[in-house]
Amino acid sequence: MLYRNLYIENAEAASDIRVLDGKFAEIAPHLDPMEGEEVVDFGGKLALPPFIESHVHLDTCLTAGEPKWNMSGTLFEGIETWALRKETLSKKDVHDRVNKAVRLYAANGIQHIRTHVDVTDPKLIAMEAMIELREELKDVMNIQIVAFPQEGIESYPNGRQLMEDAVKMGADCVGAIPHFEFTREYSVSSLNYAMELAEKYGRLVDVHCDEIDDEASRGLETLAARALESGLTDRVTASHTTAMHSYNNAYVQRLMRLLKMSGINFVSNPLVNTHLQGRIDTYPKRRGITRVKELREAGINVSFGHDDIFDPWYPMGTGSMRDVVFMGLHVCQMMGYEEIRSSYNFISNNAARTLHLGDSYGIEAGRPASFIVLDAKDYYDALNTNAPVLASIKNGRKIAESVPGTKKALF
Ligand code: FE2
């Protein structure tokens, strides 16, 4: 198969891509078709490595309004509403919703998802369902599962055992939620436990870290120190880190040294955190987003996640990472020309580092032929016009497409 006329990752000149046996065989400015080879000419469109959702909660997705709507829009009412919805949770329920969500994601060019799954459930229903789904959907979506203790490890009955059970069942990553633990001591010991578990079972780590406006929430320094000392380094990710928005600058200056040394990754969730944080502020209200720009300037890896899709905490979402990037650039004040043009990295190459996709990712000869084509010439254009994903090719097979609609003024 020969795909022609593609601007790969904002390149100035177009390239042709030859795919053979599900792999990128050749990539060059001009390739002649071989005898009998099928040719698709995109006529000068943008090709990117597949989009990646590096932080979502698929077990709660598509439940907004069930059994009631979150009328205040707050985190607190979201938790309350989810507690009601959780009573009717079944494996079939999770299967049905995740199947829908994965199709929404696929249509928007996503081929990899890291999902956090609540394990503060003595029956581990969602975890069991998600492990089945990971297998069922593997040809169309690569799903990475985090054992996520929504109600704490040390502060939830049998919390440590549930975490280990989930990891033994096959969770890919170990989670934690230090800012939610009852005490500072529990917070530290939950992180120590999560890191030990990851080492024992050879798993990655992704912690809901300091997702609170409390500037005294300092789970991040503990996580980074353990990542450094254990040698797990870039196998560790700190998600959210919204308290960092409120840390004093002298502390951040000291912290940055450790963060750089530790090699950990960050995931920021601009849609959900902009909407949920700062809720108990009067004016001025904090934006409640981590210091993405400063982390990037320090050479630290940051990706963006959607976090929630149409659930009790976030009442919107269609599985499009464009919305996430769009919001992220605004609230992090990264609207410079090059910042906009290169911002696809937050939902592609940077996220691939976080997920440890290695050589299985990227538009390069010899790698799996997985890429997407957007109806735009570069990512600045794609972001600005909300360009649809014309084709999503995974291992040489087209798994999603869209036909651009038209809208125009009639004068
Ligand atoms: Fe989250």
Short mmCIF file of C-alpha atoms and ligand atoms in Angstrom, two decimals:
data_model
loop_
_atom_site.label_atom_id
_atom_site.label_comp_id
_atom_site.label_asym_id
_atom_site.label_seq_id
_atom_site.Cartn_x
_atom_site.Cartn_y
_atom_site.Cartn_z
CA MET A 1 0.00 0.00 0.00
CA LEU A 2 1.32 3.42 -0.93
CA TYR A 3 0.09 6.59 0.78
CA ARG A 4 1.12 9.71 -1.08
CA ASN A 5 1.49 13.41 -0.39
CA LEU A 6 1.59 13.64 3.36
CA TYR A 7 3.20 16.34 5.48
CA ILE A 8 4.65 14.26 8.29
CA GLU A 9 4.68 16.08 11.63
CA ASN A 10 4.49 19.60 10.13
CA ALA A 11 7.24 18.92 7.57
CA GLU A 12 7.75 21.62 4.93
CA ALA A 13 7.76 19.09 2.08
CA ALA A 14 5.38 16.21 1.41
CA SER A 15 6.41 12.55 1.65
CA ASP A 16 5.08 9.22 0.44
CA ILE A 17 4.70 6.29 2.80
CA ARG A 18 4.89 2.63 1.76
CA VAL A 19 3.34 0.07 4.10
CA LEU A 20 4.14 -3.61 3.83
CA ASP A 21 2.97 -6.36 6.18
CA GLY A 22 1.67 -3.84 8.71
CA LYS A 23 5.00 -1.99 8.95
CA PHE A 24 6.40 1.23 7.53
CA ALA A 25 8.55 -0.08 4.69
CA GLU A 26 9.73 3.18 3.10
CA ILE A 27 9.21 6.88 3.71
CA ALA A 28 10.57 9.29 1.08
CA PRO A 29 9.64 12.46 -0.85
CA HIS A 30 8.62 10.44 -3.89
CA LEU A 31 7.99 6.71 -4.23
CA ASP A 32 6.86 5.04 -7.44
CA PRO A 33 4.07 2.50 -7.07
CA MET A 34 5.13 -1.10 -7.40
CA GLU A 35 3.24 -3.33 -9.79
CA GLY A 36 -0.29 -3.94 -8.54
CA GLU A 37 0.24 -1.76 -5.47
CA GLU A 38 -2.80 0.11 -4.15
CA VAL A 39 -2.26 3.88 -4.02
CA VAL A 40 -4.07 6.45 -1.87
CA ASP A 41 -3.19 10.07 -2.64
CA PHE A 42 -4.00 12.44 0.22
CA GLY A 43 -3.05 15.48 -1.84
CA GLY A 44 -1.03 17.28 0.86
CA LYS A 45 -2.50 16.53 4.27
CA LEU A 46 -0.94 16.31 7.72
CA ALA A 47 0.22 12.90 8.97
CA LEU A 48 0.95 12.42 12.65
CA PRO A 49 1.77 9.48 14.85
CA PRO A 50 -1.50 8.28 16.45
CA PHE A 51 -3.05 10.36 19.20
CA ILE A 52 -2.76 9.03 22.74
CA GLU A 53 -5.10 9.47 25.68
CA SER A 54 -2.64 9.36 28.58
CA HIS A 55 -5.14 9.86 31.42
CA VAL A 56 -8.78 8.88 31.57
CA HIS A 57 -11.20 7.00 33.81
CA LEU A 58 -12.99 4.68 31.40
CA ASP A 59 -14.84 2.89 34.20
CA THR A 60 -16.91 6.02 34.87
CA CYS A 61 -17.25 7.32 31.31
CA LEU A 62 -20.59 8.08 29.65
CA THR A 63 -22.58 8.07 32.90
CA ALA A 64 -23.42 11.78 33.18
CA GLY A 65 -27.01 12.22 34.35
CA GLU A 66 -27.20 8.72 35.88
CA PRO A 67 -28.95 8.45 38.25
CA LYS A 68 -28.97 12.25 38.49
CA TRP A 69 -27.16 15.24 37.04
CA ASN A 70 -24.42 17.03 38.94
CA MET A 71 -26.29 20.29 39.49
CA SER A 72 -23.45 22.26 41.12
CA GLY A 73 -20.74 20.92 38.83
CA THR A 74 -18.42 20.44 41.81
CA LEU A 75 -16.02 17.61 42.59
CA PHE A 76 -17.93 16.95 45.81
CA GLU A 77 -21.28 16.44 44.10
CA GLY A 78 -19.50 14.37 41.46
CA ILE A 79 -18.23 11.97 44.13
CA GLU A 80 -21.70 11.84 45.69
CA THR A 81 -23.35 11.14 42.33
CA TRP A 82 -20.81 8.47 41.43
CA ALA A 83 -21.42 6.72 44.76
CA LEU A 84 -25.08 6.35 43.71
CA ARG A 85 -24.21 5.22 40.18
CA LYS A 86 -21.61 2.77 41.52
CA GLU A 87 -24.39 0.78 43.23
CA THR A 88 -25.58 -0.39 39.82
CA LEU A 89 -22.12 -1.09 38.41
CA SER A 90 -21.82 -4.42 36.61
CA LYS A 91 -19.34 -5.94 34.22
CA LYS A 92 -21.82 -5.64 31.34
CA ASP A 93 -22.39 -1.99 32.16
CA VAL A 94 -18.62 -1.32 32.00
CA HIS A 95 -18.30 -3.36 28.78
CA ASP A 96 -21.10 -1.46 27.04
CA ARG A 97 -19.85 2.00 27.97
CA VAL A 98 -16.17 1.34 27.30
CA ASN A 99 -16.99 -0.13 23.89
CA LYS A 100 -18.81 3.10 23.01
CA ALA A 101 -16.05 5.32 24.40
CA VAL A 102 -13.32 3.45 22.55
CA ARG A 103 -15.18 4.00 19.28
CA LEU A 104 -15.49 7.72 20.01
CA TYR A 105 -11.77 7.85 20.70
CA ALA A 106 -10.88 5.83 17.58
CA ALA A 107 -12.90 8.18 15.36
CA ASN A 108 -10.78 11.02 16.74
CA GLY A 109 -7.48 9.35 15.90
CA ILE A 110 -6.64 7.83 19.27
CA GLN A 111 -4.94 4.42 19.27
CA HIS A 112 -3.57 4.21 22.82
CA ILE A 113 -5.36 4.83 26.11
CA ARG A 114 -4.08 4.78 29.68
CA THR A 115 -7.10 4.33 31.92
CA HIS A 116 -7.25 4.55 35.69
CA VAL A 117 -9.62 1.97 37.18
CA ASP A 118 -11.01 2.34 40.68
CA VAL A 119 -9.87 -0.56 42.88
CA THR A 120 -11.49 0.65 46.10
CA ASP A 121 -14.18 -1.93 45.42
CA PRO A 122 -13.99 -5.23 47.33
CA LYS A 123 -15.27 -7.05 44.22
CA LEU A 124 -12.93 -5.32 41.74
CA ILE A 125 -15.75 -5.43 39.15
CA ALA A 126 -14.46 -2.64 36.93
CA MET A 127 -10.90 -4.02 37.01
CA GLU A 128 -12.08 -7.45 35.91
CA ALA A 129 -14.15 -5.94 33.08
CA MET A 130 -11.31 -3.69 31.95
CA ILE A 131 -8.83 -6.54 31.75
CA GLU A 132 -11.28 -8.41 29.49
CA LEU A 133 -11.79 -5.28 27.39
CA ARG A 134 -8.03 -4.73 27.02
CA GLU A 135 -7.80 -8.16 25.39
CA GLU A 136 -10.98 -7.86 23.30
CA LEU A 137 -10.04 -4.48 21.86
CA LYS A 138 -6.29 -4.95 21.46
CA ASP A 139 -6.34 -4.96 17.63
CA VAL A 140 -7.97 -1.52 17.51
CA MET A 141 -6.93 0.10 20.79
CA ASN A 142 -3.93 -0.39 23.04
CA ILE A 143 -5.28 -0.03 26.58
CA GLN A 144 -3.00 0.41 29.58
CA ILE A 145 -4.65 -0.10 32.98
CA VAL A 146 -3.73 1.68 36.22
CA ALA A 147 -4.85 0.20 39.55
CA PHE A 148 -6.27 3.40 40.99
CA PRO A 149 -7.29 3.62 44.66
CA GLN A 150 -9.96 6.34 44.43
CA GLU A 151 -10.55 6.30 48.20
CA GLY A 152 -6.96 5.78 49.27
CA ILE A 153 -4.60 2.90 49.98
CA GLU A 154 -3.97 3.39 53.70
CA SER A 155 -7.33 5.09 54.33
CA TYR A 156 -9.55 2.41 52.75
CA PRO A 157 -10.32 -0.95 54.35
CA ASN A 158 -8.01 -3.60 52.94
CA GLY A 159 -6.61 -0.99 50.57
CA ARG A 160 -3.13 -2.51 50.23
CA GLN A 161 -4.50 -5.98 49.48
CA LEU A 162 -6.93 -4.67 46.84
CA MET A 163 -4.04 -2.91 45.12
CA GLU A 164 -1.93 -6.05 45.07
CA ASP A 165 -4.88 -8.16 43.89
CA ALA A 166 -5.48 -5.74 41.00
CA VAL A 167 -1.81 -5.87 40.01
CA LYS A 168 -1.84 -9.68 40.15
CA MET A 169 -4.97 -9.67 37.95
CA GLY A 170 -2.93 -7.83 35.34
CA ALA A 171 -2.97 -4.07 35.92
CA ASP A 172 -0.11 -2.50 33.95
CA CYS A 173 0.51 0.37 36.34
CA VAL A 174 0.30 1.06 40.05
CA GLY A 175 -1.58 4.17 41.17
CA ALA A 176 -1.96 6.12 44.40
CA ILE A 177 -3.83 9.18 45.65
CA PRO A 178 -1.64 10.71 48.37
CA HIS A 179 -3.60 13.97 48.77
CA PHE A 180 -6.76 12.05 49.63
CA GLU A 181 -5.21 9.89 52.39
CA PHE A 182 -6.31 10.74 55.95
CA THR A 183 -2.93 11.99 57.14
CA ARG A 184 0.45 13.17 55.90
CA GLU A 185 1.94 9.93 57.27
CA TYR A 186 -0.57 7.84 55.28
CA SER A 187 0.18 9.92 52.22
CA VAL A 188 3.90 9.11 52.41
CA SER A 189 3.41 5.44 53.27
CA SER A 190 0.88 5.00 50.43
CA LEU A 191 3.49 6.24 47.98
CA ASN A 192 6.16 4.00 49.47
CA TYR A 193 3.79 1.07 49.16
CA ALA A 194 2.86 1.87 45.55
CA MET A 195 6.53 2.09 44.56
CA GLU A 196 7.35 -1.20 46.30
CA LEU A 197 4.45 -2.88 44.51
CA ALA A 198 5.65 -1.57 41.15
CA GLU A 199 9.16 -2.86 41.82
CA LYS A 200 7.94 -6.23 43.03
CA TYR A 201 5.76 -6.88 39.97
CA GLY A 202 7.72 -4.91 37.37
CA ARG A 203 4.94 -2.39 36.70
CA LEU A 204 4.84 1.28 35.72
CA VAL A 205 3.61 3.90 38.22
CA ASP A 206 1.01 6.63 37.66
CA VAL A 207 -0.11 8.56 40.71
CA HIS A 208 -3.01 10.98 41.11
CA CYS A 209 -0.67 13.39 42.82
CA ASP A 210 -1.73 16.53 44.70
CA GLU A 211 -4.98 17.08 42.79
CA ILE A 212 -6.05 19.72 45.25
CA ASP A 213 -5.64 23.49 45.69
CA ASP A 214 -3.85 22.97 49.02
CA GLU A 215 -0.34 24.36 48.64
CA ALA A 216 0.75 22.14 51.53
CA SER A 217 0.00 19.01 49.50
CA ARG A 218 3.52 17.69 48.86
CA GLY A 219 3.07 14.18 47.53
CA LEU A 220 5.08 15.10 44.45
CA GLU A 221 8.41 15.52 46.26
CA THR A 222 8.02 12.09 47.89
CA LEU A 223 7.09 10.46 44.58
CA ALA A 224 10.01 12.07 42.74
CA ALA A 225 12.49 11.18 45.49
CA ARG A 226 11.38 7.52 45.49
CA ALA A 227 11.52 7.43 41.67
CA LEU A 228 15.10 8.64 41.81
CA GLU A 229 16.22 6.39 44.66
CA SER A 230 14.55 3.23 43.34
CA GLY A 231 15.86 3.71 39.82
CA LEU A 232 12.29 3.56 38.45
CA THR A 233 12.82 7.13 37.15
CA ASP A 234 10.91 7.60 33.88
CA ARG A 235 8.71 4.58 34.61
CA VAL A 236 6.96 6.89 37.06
CA THR A 237 4.29 9.49 36.23
CA ALA A 238 2.74 12.23 38.33
CA SER A 239 -0.78 13.05 37.14
CA HIS A 240 -2.63 16.29 37.84
CA THR A 241 -0.15 17.93 40.34
CA THR A 242 -2.52 20.89 40.57
CA ALA A 243 -1.23 21.92 44.01
CA MET A 244 1.96 22.90 42.19
CA HIS A 245 -0.05 25.81 40.77
CA SER A 246 -0.25 27.15 44.33
CA TYR A 247 3.23 26.30 45.63
CA ASN A 248 5.39 29.28 46.48
CA ASN A 249 8.09 30.02 43.92
CA ALA A 250 11.01 29.45 46.30
CA TYR A 251 9.76 25.93 46.97
CA VAL A 252 9.21 25.24 43.26
CA GLN A 253 12.74 26.37 42.48
CA ARG A 254 14.10 23.79 44.91
CA LEU A 255 11.62 21.13 43.77
CA MET A 256 12.52 21.53 40.07
CA ARG A 257 16.03 20.26 40.73
CA LEU A 258 14.64 17.02 42.14
CA LEU A 259 12.03 16.70 39.38
CA LYS A 260 14.73 16.97 36.71
CA MET A 261 16.97 14.48 38.51
CA SER A 262 14.11 12.02 38.98
CA GLY A 263 13.22 11.78 35.28
CA ILE A 264 9.50 11.37 36.05
CA ASN A 265 6.74 12.23 33.58
CA PHE A 266 3.80 14.55 34.14
CA VAL A 267 0.23 14.36 32.89
CA SER A 268 -1.88 17.48 33.05
CA ASN A 269 -5.65 17.46 32.51
CA PRO A 270 -6.54 21.01 31.47
CA LEU A 271 -10.26 20.53 30.77
CA VAL A 272 -11.20 18.87 34.02
CA ASN A 273 -8.84 20.70 36.34
CA THR A 274 -9.75 24.13 35.02
CA HIS A 275 -13.36 23.30 35.72
CA LEU A 276 -12.96 21.56 39.11
CA GLN A 277 -10.11 23.41 40.82
CA GLY A 278 -10.33 26.82 42.41
CA ARG A 279 -13.94 26.13 43.35
CA ILE A 280 -13.62 27.27 46.93
CA ASP A 281 -11.65 30.39 46.04
CA THR A 282 -13.30 33.76 46.13
CA TYR A 283 -11.67 36.24 43.75
CA PRO A 284 -9.04 35.99 42.41
CA LYS A 285 -9.73 32.36 41.49
CA ARG A 286 -6.80 30.08 40.76
CA ARG A 287 -6.70 28.24 37.45
CA GLY A 288 -5.72 25.04 39.22
CA ILE A 289 -3.44 23.69 36.55
CA THR A 290 0.10 22.48 37.03
CA ARG A 291 3.08 24.49 35.73
CA VAL A 292 3.18 22.94 32.28
CA LYS A 293 5.16 25.70 30.61
CA GLU A 294 7.85 25.75 33.31
CA LEU A 295 8.10 21.94 33.38
CA ARG A 296 8.58 21.88 29.61
CA GLU A 297 11.19 24.64 29.80
CA ALA A 298 13.05 22.52 32.33
CA GLY A 299 13.07 19.65 29.81
CA ILE A 300 10.58 17.55 31.77
CA ASN A 301 8.15 15.36 29.84
CA VAL A 302 4.50 16.46 30.00
CA SER A 303 1.46 15.06 28.23
CA PHE A 304 -2.23 16.01 28.33
CA GLY A 305 -5.21 13.85 29.25
CA HIS A 306 -8.99 14.24 29.05
CA ASP A 307 -9.45 12.66 32.53
CA ASP A 308 -13.23 12.26 32.35
CA ILE A 309 -15.63 11.88 29.48
CA PHE A 310 -19.27 12.72 30.10
CA ASP A 311 -19.43 11.51 33.69
CA PRO A 312 -20.42 12.93 37.11
CA TRP A 313 -17.22 15.02 37.27
CA TYR A 314 -17.10 16.34 33.72
CA PRO A 315 -20.37 16.68 31.84
CA MET A 316 -18.92 16.97 28.34
CA GLY A 317 -16.58 15.17 25.98
CA THR A 318 -16.73 13.39 22.66
CA GLY A 319 -13.40 11.61 22.83
CA SER A 320 -11.54 14.38 21.03
CA MET A 321 -8.10 15.25 22.34
CA ARG A 322 -8.23 18.46 20.29
CA ASP A 323 -10.45 20.00 22.96
CA VAL A 324 -7.86 19.07 25.59
CA VAL A 325 -4.97 20.66 23.70
CA PHE A 326 -7.04 23.73 22.85
CA MET A 327 -7.91 24.35 26.49
CA GLY A 328 -4.39 23.47 27.67
CA LEU A 329 -2.75 26.05 25.44
CA HIS A 330 -5.11 28.73 26.69
CA VAL A 331 -4.93 28.12 30.43
CA CYS A 332 -1.17 27.47 30.40
CA GLN A 333 -0.63 30.57 28.25
CA MET A 334 1.23 28.70 25.55
CA MET A 335 -0.19 30.51 22.54
CA GLY A 336 3.05 31.40 20.79
CA TYR A 337 3.18 30.34 17.14
CA GLU A 338 5.65 27.48 17.65
CA GLU A 339 3.92 26.44 20.88
CA ILE A 340 0.65 26.03 18.97
CA ARG A 341 2.25 24.30 15.98
CA SER A 342 4.06 21.73 18.09
CA SER A 343 1.28 21.20 20.63
CA TYR A 344 0.26 17.84 19.11
CA ASN A 345 3.23 16.45 21.05
CA PHE A 346 1.19 16.68 24.26
CA ILE A 347 -1.17 14.03 22.88
CA SER A 348 1.32 12.03 20.82
CA ASN A 349 5.10 11.84 21.25
CA ASN A 350 5.21 13.07 24.87
CA ALA A 351 2.41 10.71 25.85
CA ALA A 352 4.21 7.84 24.11
CA ARG A 353 7.16 8.42 26.44
CA THR A 354 4.84 8.35 29.44
CA LEU A 355 3.24 5.10 28.29
CA HIS A 356 6.66 3.62 27.46
CA LEU A 357 5.62 2.70 23.92
CA GLY A 358 9.25 2.65 22.76
CA ASP A 359 9.92 1.49 19.19
CA SER A 360 6.31 0.43 18.67
CA TYR A 361 5.42 4.12 18.13
CA GLY A 362 6.37 6.75 15.59
CA ILE A 363 6.40 7.26 11.82
CA GLU A 364 9.70 5.63 10.98
CA ALA A 365 10.74 2.81 8.64
CA GLY A 366 10.63 -0.56 10.36
CA ARG A 367 8.07 0.46 12.98
CA PRO A 368 4.40 -0.63 13.04
CA ALA A 369 2.50 1.28 10.34
CA SER A 370 0.31 3.28 12.69
CA PHE A 371 -0.49 6.91 11.88
CA ILE A 372 -3.32 9.34 11.39
CA VAL A 373 -4.12 11.82 8.63
CA LEU A 374 -5.79 15.12 9.45
CA ASP A 375 -7.68 17.39 7.09
CA ALA A 376 -5.14 20.20 7.41
CA LYS A 377 -1.67 21.09 6.21
CA ASP A 378 -0.05 21.44 9.63
CA TYR A 379 -1.09 21.18 13.26
CA TYR A 380 -1.61 24.92 13.72
CA ASP A 381 -4.25 24.70 11.00
CA ALA A 382 -5.63 21.42 12.36
CA LEU A 383 -6.06 22.81 15.86
CA ASN A 384 -7.56 26.08 14.74
CA THR A 385 -10.10 24.54 12.37
CA ASN A 386 -10.82 21.46 14.51
CA ALA A 387 -9.81 19.36 11.51
CA PRO A 388 -11.32 15.88 11.36
CA VAL A 389 -9.17 12.75 11.26
CA LEU A 390 -9.52 11.58 7.65
CA ALA A 391 -7.93 8.21 8.37
CA SER A 392 -6.56 6.33 11.33
CA ILE A 393 -4.27 3.49 10.26
CA LYS A 394 -3.16 0.96 12.88
CA ASN A 395 -0.62 -1.70 11.96
CA GLY A 396 -1.42 -1.06 8.31
CA ARG A 397 -5.20 -1.39 8.75
CA LYS A 398 -7.64 1.52 8.55
CA ILE A 399 -9.60 1.49 11.81
CA ALA A 400 -11.43 4.84 11.49
CA GLU A 401 -12.22 7.54 8.99
CA SER A 402 -14.28 10.68 8.70
CA VAL A 403 -15.84 12.54 5.84
CA PRO A 404 -15.45 16.29 6.32
CA GLY A 405 -18.70 18.18 6.39
CA THR A 406 -19.06 21.65 4.94
CA LYS A 407 -20.37 24.82 6.47
CA LYS A 408 -20.49 28.16 4.70
CA ALA A 409 -22.15 31.51 4.80
CA LEU A 410 -24.77 31.93 2.07
CA PHE A 411 -23.82 35.42 1.06
FE FE2 B 1 -7.82 11.43 37.05
#
